[in-house]
Coordinates of C-alpha atoms in Angstrom, one line a residue:
X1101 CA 56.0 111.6 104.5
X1102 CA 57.1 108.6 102.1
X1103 CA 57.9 111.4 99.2
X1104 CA 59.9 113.1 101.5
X1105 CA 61.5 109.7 102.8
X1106 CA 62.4 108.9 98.9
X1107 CA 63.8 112.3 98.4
X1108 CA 66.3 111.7 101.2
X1109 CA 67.4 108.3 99.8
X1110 CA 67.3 109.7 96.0
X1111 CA 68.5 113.5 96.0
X1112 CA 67.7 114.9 92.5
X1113 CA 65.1 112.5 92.0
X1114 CA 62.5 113.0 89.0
X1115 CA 58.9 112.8 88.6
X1116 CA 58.4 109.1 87.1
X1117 CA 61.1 108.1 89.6
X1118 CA 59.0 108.7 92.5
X1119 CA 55.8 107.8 91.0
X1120 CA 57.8 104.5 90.4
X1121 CA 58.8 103.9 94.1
X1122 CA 55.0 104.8 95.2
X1123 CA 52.9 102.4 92.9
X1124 CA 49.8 103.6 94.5
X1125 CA 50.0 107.2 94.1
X1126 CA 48.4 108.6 91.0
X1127 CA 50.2 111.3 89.1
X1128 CA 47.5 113.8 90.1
X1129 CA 47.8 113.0 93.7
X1130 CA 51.7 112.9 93.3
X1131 CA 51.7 116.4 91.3
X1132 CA 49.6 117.9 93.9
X1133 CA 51.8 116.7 97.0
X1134 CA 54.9 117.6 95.4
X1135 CA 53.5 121.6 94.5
X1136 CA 52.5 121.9 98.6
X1137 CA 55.8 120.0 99.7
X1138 CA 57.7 123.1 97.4
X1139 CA 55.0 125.9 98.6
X1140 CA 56.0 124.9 102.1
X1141 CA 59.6 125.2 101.7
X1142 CA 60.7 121.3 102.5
X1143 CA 61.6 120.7 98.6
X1144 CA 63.1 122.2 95.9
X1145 CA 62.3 121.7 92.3
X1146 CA 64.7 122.2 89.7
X1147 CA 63.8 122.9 86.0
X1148 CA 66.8 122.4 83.2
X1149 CA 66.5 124.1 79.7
X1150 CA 66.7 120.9 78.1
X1151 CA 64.0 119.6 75.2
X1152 CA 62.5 117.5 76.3
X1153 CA 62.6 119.5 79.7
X1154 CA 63.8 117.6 82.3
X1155 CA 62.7 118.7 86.1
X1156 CA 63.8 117.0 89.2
X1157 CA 62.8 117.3 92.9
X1158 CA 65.3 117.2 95.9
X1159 CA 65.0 118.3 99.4
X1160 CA 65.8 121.8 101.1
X1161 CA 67.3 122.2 104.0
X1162 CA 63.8 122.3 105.5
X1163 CA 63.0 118.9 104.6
X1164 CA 66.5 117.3 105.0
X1165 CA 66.1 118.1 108.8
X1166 CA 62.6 116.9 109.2
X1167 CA 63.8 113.5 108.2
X1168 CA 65.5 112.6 111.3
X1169 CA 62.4 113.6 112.9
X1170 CA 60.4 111.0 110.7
X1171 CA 62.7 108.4 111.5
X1172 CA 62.3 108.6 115.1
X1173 CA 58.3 108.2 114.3
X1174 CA 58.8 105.5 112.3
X1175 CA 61.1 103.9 115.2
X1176 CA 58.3 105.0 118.2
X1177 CA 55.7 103.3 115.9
X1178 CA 58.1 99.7 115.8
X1179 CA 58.5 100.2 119.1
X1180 CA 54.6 100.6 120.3
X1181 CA 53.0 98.4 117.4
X1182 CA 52.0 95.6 119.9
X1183 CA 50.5 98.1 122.2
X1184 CA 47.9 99.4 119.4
X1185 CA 44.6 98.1 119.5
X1186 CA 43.8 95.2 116.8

């Protein structure tokens, strides 16, 4: 979810970028997450013939409309979090 939360702030966003904004994500991890978020459809990675090559990583329009769906989880969990056990 937080990839696809920072490719909804940061369309066209590169690799380094998000590892940048998610600190505690290895590049492995991040890689991995980023090749099942593009086989399911919800992002778009975009390779230009440049040297060095330069790839970056945006949202389709399967992901862009799962993000209001996210923010209305993130909202219910505000709402609830003094109802969840300590």
């Amino acid at each position: 979810m937080l990839v696809l939360c920072i490719l909804a702030e940061n369309p066209a966003t590169r690799f380094n970028a998000i590892g940048k904004a998610l600190p505690d994500i290895s590049p492995k991890v991040l890689s991995e997450t980023l090749k099942n978020l593009e086989s399911d459809g919800m992002v778009k990675r975009m390779v230009y013939a440049e040297i060095p090559p330069r790839v970056e990583y945006s949202l389709t329009s399967l992901g862009k409309s799962l993000i209001p769906l996210i923010g209305n989880l993130v909202s219910w969990a505000v709402d609830n979090q003094d109802k969840f056990p300590k």
